mmCIF file of C-alpha atoms in Angstrom:
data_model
loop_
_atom_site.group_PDB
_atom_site.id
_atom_site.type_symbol
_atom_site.label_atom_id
_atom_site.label_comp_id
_atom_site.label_asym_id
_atom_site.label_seq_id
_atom_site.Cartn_x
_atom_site.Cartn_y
_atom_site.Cartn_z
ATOM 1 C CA UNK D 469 9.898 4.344 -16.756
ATOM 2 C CA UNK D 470 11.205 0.926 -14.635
ATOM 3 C CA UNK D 471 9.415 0.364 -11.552
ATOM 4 C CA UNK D 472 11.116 1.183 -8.243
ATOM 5 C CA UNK D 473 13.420 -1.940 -7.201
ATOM 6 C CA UNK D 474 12.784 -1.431 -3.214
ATOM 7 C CA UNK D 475 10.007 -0.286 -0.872
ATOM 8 C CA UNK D 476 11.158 2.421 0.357
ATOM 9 C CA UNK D 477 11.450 4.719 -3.298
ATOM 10 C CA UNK D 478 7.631 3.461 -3.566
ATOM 11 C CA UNK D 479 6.632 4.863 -0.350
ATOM 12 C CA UNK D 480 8.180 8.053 -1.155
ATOM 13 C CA UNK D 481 6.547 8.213 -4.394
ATOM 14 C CA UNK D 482 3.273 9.675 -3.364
ATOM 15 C CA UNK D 483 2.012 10.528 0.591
ATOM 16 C CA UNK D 484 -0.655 8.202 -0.006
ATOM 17 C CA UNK D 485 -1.380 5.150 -1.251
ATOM 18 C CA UNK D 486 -5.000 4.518 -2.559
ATOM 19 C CA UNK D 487 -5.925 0.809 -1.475
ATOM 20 C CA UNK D 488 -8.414 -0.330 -4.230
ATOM 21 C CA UNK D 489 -11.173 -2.734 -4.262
ATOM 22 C CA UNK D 490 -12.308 -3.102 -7.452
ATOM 23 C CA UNK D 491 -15.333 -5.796 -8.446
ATOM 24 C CA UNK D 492 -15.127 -4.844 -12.360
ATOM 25 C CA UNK D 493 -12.025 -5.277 -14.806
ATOM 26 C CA UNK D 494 -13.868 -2.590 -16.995
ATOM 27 C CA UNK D 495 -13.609 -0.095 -14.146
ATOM 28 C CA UNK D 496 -9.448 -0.460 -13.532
ATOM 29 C CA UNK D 497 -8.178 1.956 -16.458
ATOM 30 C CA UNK D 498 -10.813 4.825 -15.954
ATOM 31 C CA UNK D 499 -10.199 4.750 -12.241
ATOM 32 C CA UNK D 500 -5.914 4.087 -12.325
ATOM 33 C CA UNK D 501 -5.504 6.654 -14.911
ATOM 34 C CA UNK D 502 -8.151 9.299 -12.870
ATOM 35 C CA UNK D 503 -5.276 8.584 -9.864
ATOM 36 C CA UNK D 504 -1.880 8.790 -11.893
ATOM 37 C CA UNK D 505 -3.632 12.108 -13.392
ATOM 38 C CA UNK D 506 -4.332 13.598 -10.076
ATOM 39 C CA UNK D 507 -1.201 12.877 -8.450
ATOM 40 C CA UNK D 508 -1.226 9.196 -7.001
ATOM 41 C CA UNK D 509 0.523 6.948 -8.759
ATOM 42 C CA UNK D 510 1.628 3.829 -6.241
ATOM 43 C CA UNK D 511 -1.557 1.697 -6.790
ATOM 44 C CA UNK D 512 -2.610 -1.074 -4.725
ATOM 45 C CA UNK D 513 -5.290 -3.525 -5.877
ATOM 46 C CA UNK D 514 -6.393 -5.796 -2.955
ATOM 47 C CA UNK D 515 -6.590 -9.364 -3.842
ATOM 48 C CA UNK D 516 -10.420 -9.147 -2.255
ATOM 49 C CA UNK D 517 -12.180 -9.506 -5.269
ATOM 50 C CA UNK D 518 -12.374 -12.157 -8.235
ATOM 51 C CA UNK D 519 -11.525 -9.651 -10.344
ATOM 52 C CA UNK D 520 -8.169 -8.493 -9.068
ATOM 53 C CA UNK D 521 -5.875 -10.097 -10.880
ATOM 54 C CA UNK D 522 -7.211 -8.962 -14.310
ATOM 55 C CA UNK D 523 -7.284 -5.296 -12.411
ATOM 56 C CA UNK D 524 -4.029 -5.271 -12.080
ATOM 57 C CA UNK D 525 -3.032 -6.441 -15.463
ATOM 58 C CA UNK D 526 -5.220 -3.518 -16.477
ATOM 59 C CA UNK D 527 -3.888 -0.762 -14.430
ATOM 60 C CA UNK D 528 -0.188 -2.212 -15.328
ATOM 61 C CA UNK D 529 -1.339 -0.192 -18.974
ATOM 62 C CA UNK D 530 -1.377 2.996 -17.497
ATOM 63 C CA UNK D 531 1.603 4.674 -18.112
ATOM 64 C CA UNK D 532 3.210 5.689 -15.048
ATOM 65 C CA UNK D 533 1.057 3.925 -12.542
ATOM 66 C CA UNK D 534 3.186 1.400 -10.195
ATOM 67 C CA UNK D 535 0.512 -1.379 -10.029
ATOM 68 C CA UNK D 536 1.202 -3.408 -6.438
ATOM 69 C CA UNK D 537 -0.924 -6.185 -4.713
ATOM 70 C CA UNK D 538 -2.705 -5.606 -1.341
ATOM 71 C CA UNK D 539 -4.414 -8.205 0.777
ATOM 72 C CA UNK D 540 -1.730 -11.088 -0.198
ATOM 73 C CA UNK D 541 -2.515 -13.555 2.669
ATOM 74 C CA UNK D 542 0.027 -16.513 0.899
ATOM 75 C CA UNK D 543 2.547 -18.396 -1.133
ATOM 76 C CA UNK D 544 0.138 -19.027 -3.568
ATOM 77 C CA UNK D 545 -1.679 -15.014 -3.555
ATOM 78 C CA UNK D 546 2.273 -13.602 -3.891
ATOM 79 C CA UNK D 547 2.421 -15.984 -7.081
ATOM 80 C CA UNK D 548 -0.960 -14.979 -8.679
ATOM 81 C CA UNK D 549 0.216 -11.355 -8.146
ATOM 82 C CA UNK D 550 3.544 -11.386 -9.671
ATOM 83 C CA UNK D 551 2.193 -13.524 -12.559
ATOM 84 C CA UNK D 552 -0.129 -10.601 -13.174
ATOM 85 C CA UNK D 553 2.593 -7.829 -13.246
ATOM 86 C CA UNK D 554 2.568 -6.945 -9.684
ATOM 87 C CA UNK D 555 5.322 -3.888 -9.091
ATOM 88 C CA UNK D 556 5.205 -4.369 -5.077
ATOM 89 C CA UNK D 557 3.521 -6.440 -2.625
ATOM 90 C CA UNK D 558 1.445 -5.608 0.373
ATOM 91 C CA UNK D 559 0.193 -8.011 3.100
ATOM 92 C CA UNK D 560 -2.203 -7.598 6.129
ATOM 93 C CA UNK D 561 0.231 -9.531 8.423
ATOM 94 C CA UNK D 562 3.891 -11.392 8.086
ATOM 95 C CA UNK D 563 4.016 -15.252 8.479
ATOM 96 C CA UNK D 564 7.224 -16.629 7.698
ATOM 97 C CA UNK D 565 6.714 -18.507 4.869
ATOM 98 C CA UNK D 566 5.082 -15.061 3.307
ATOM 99 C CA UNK D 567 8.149 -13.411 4.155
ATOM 100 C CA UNK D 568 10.451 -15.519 2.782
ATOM 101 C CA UNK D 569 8.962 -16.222 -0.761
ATOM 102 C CA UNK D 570 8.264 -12.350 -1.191
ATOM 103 C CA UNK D 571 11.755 -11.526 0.053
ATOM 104 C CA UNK D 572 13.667 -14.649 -2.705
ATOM 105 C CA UNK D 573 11.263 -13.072 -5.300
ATOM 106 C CA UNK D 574 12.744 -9.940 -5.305
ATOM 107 C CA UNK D 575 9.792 -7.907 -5.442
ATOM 108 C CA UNK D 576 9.424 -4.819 -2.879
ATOM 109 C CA UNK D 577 6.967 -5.963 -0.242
ATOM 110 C CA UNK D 578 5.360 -4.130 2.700
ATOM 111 C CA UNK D 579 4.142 -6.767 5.332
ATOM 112 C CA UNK D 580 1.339 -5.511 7.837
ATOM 113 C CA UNK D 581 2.442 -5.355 11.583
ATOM 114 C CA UNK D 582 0.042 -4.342 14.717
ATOM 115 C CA UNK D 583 2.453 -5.536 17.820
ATOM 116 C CA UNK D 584 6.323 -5.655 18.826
ATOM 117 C CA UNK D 585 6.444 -9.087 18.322
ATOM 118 C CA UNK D 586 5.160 -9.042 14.469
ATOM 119 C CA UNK D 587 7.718 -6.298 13.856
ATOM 120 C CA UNK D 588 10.981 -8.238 15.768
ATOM 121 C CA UNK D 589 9.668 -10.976 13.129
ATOM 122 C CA UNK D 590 10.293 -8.949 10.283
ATOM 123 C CA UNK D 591 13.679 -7.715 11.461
ATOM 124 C CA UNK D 592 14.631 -11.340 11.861
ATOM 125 C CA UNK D 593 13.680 -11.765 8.190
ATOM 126 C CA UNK D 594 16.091 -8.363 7.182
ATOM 127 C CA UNK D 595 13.045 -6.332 6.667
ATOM 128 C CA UNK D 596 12.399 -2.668 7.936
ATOM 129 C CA UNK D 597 9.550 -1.305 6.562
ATOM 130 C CA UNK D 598 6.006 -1.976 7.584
ATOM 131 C CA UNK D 599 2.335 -1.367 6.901
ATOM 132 C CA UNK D 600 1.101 -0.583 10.563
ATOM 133 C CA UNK D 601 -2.528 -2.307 10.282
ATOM 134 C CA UNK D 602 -5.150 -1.773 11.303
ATOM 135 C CA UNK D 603 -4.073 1.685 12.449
ATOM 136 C CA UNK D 604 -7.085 3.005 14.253
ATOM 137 C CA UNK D 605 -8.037 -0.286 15.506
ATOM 138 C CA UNK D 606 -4.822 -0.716 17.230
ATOM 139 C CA UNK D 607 -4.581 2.477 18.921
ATOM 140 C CA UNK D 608 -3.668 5.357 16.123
ATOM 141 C CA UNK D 609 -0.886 7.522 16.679
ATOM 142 C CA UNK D 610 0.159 7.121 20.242
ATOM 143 C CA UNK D 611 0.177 3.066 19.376
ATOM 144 C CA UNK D 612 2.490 3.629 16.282
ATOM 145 C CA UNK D 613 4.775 6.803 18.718
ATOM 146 C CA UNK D 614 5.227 4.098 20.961
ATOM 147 C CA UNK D 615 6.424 1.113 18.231
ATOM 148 C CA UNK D 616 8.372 3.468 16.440
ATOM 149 C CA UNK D 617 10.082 5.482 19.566
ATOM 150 C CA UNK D 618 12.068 1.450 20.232
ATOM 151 C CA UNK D 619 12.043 0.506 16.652
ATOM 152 C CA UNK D 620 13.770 3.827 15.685
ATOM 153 C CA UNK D 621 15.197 2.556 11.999
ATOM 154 C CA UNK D 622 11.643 0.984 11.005
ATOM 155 C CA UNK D 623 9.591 3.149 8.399
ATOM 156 C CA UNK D 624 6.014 3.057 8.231
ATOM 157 C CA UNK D 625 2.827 3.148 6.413
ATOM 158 C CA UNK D 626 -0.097 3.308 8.392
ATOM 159 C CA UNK D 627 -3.308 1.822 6.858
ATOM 160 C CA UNK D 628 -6.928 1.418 8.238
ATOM 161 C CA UNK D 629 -9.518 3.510 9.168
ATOM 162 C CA UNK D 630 -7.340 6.747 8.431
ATOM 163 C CA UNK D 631 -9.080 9.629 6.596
ATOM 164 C CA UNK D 632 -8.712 12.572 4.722
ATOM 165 C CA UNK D 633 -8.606 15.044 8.016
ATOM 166 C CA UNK D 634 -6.480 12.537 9.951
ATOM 167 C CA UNK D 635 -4.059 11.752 7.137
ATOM 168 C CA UNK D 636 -1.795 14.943 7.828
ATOM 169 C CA UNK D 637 -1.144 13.828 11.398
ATOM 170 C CA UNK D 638 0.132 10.687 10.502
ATOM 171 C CA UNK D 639 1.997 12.070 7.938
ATOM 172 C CA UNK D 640 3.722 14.304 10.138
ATOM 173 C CA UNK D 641 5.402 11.830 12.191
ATOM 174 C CA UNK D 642 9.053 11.608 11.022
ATOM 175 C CA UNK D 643 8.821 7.339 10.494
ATOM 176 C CA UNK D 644 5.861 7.858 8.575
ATOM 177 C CA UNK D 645 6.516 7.766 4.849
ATOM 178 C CA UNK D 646 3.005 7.538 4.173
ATOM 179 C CA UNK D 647 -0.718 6.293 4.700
ATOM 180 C CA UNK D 648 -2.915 3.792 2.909
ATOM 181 C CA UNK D 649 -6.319 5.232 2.331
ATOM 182 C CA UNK D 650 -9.071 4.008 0.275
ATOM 183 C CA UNK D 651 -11.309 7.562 0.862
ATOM 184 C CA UNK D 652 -9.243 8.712 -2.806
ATOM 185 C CA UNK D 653 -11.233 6.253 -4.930
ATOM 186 C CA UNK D 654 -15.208 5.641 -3.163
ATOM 187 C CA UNK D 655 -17.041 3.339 -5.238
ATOM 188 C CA UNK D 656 -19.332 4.871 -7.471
ATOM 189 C CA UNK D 657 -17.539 8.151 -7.556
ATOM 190 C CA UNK D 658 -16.746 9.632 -11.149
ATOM 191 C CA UNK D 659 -13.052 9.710 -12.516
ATOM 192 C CA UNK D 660 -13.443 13.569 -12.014
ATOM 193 C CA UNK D 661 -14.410 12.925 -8.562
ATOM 194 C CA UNK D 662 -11.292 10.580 -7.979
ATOM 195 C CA UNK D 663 -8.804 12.895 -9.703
ATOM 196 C CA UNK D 664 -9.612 15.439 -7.644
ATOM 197 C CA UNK D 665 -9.184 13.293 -4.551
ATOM 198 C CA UNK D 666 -6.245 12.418 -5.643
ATOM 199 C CA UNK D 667 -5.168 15.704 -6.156
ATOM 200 C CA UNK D 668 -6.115 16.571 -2.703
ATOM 201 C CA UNK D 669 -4.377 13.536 -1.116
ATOM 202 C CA UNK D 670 -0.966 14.366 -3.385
ATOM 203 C CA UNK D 671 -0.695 17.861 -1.578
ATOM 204 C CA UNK D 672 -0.697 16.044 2.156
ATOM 205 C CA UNK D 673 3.408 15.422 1.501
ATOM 206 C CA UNK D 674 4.115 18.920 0.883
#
């Protein structure tokens, strides 16, 4: 199976994406194929470890897992993650230099926005879809209602501090495609543990 060609297919792949920090290589099979299995298969390894790039490579071996980068801060981060197989990028903000080498790569990308002013950036650049980050921090739901209700063509995937009982509220807002979460894979939980979190996370989108 090819990997989606834009953002938007990926966010509609699964109602949440599992963000993924992950210190051991050893660990990034076990845990990506204990996600695919239960229902989760956008994956997004953030770039906050030194082992991330090799996680990714790892993960890439899963069949049916769509292996992205998280946490990609720069020029040089967006080339260390496509090197490594990278299916879609995701960033914690949108500077324009960012924006422009992920958008001549090719490669789906999902900057993070928090105010009007990030997001009017990103429309400048041609993009429409956003990770809205930190979502909690920046004033949950109503903060988002409020971006989205002047920004109406702008899709969104909220990510930070969301859980498994608040998920389904986000969810359920129509420019919502879906969350980030990193409650589906808690370090040190089993690969039973995480499938079934997965599981439980698949069933928010229906």
């Amino acid at each position: 199976m090819s990997a989606p060609d834009n953002i938007e297919e990926i966010m509609l792949s699964a109602p949440v994406i599992p963000v993924l920090v992950v210190d051991d290589p050893a660990e990034a099979r076990p845990i990506a194929e204990a996600l695919v299995s239960g229902g989760l298969k956008v994956l997004e390894v953030t770039l906050r470890t030194d082992a991330a790039i090799e996680v990714i490579k790892r993960m890439n071996l899963v069949p049916g897992a769509i292996v992205g980068a998280g946490t990609v801060t720069n020029r040089d981060d967006l080339d260390r993650a496509l090197a490594a197989g990278a299916e879609f990028i995701v960033s914690p903000g949108l500077t324009e230099p960012l924006g422009r080498a992920a958008i001549k790569s090719g490669v789906p990308f999902l900057p993070g926005i928090a105010t009007a002013g990030e997001l009017m950036a990103g429309l400048d650049m041609g993009l429409t879809h956003f990770k809205f980050f930190p979502a909690m921090a920046n004033g949950g739901i109503p903060a988002l209602k409020a971006l989205a209700s002047v920004f109406g063509k702008c899709k969104f995937c909220p990510t930070g501090g969301i859980t498994p009982e608040t998920a389904p509220d986000w969810l359920a807002m129509e420019q919502v495609l879906c969350v980030g979460g990193s409650w589906v894979a808690p370090k040190g939980a089993s690969t039973e543990e995480i499938r079934k979190l997965a599981q439980e996370a698949a069933g928010m989108g229906q």
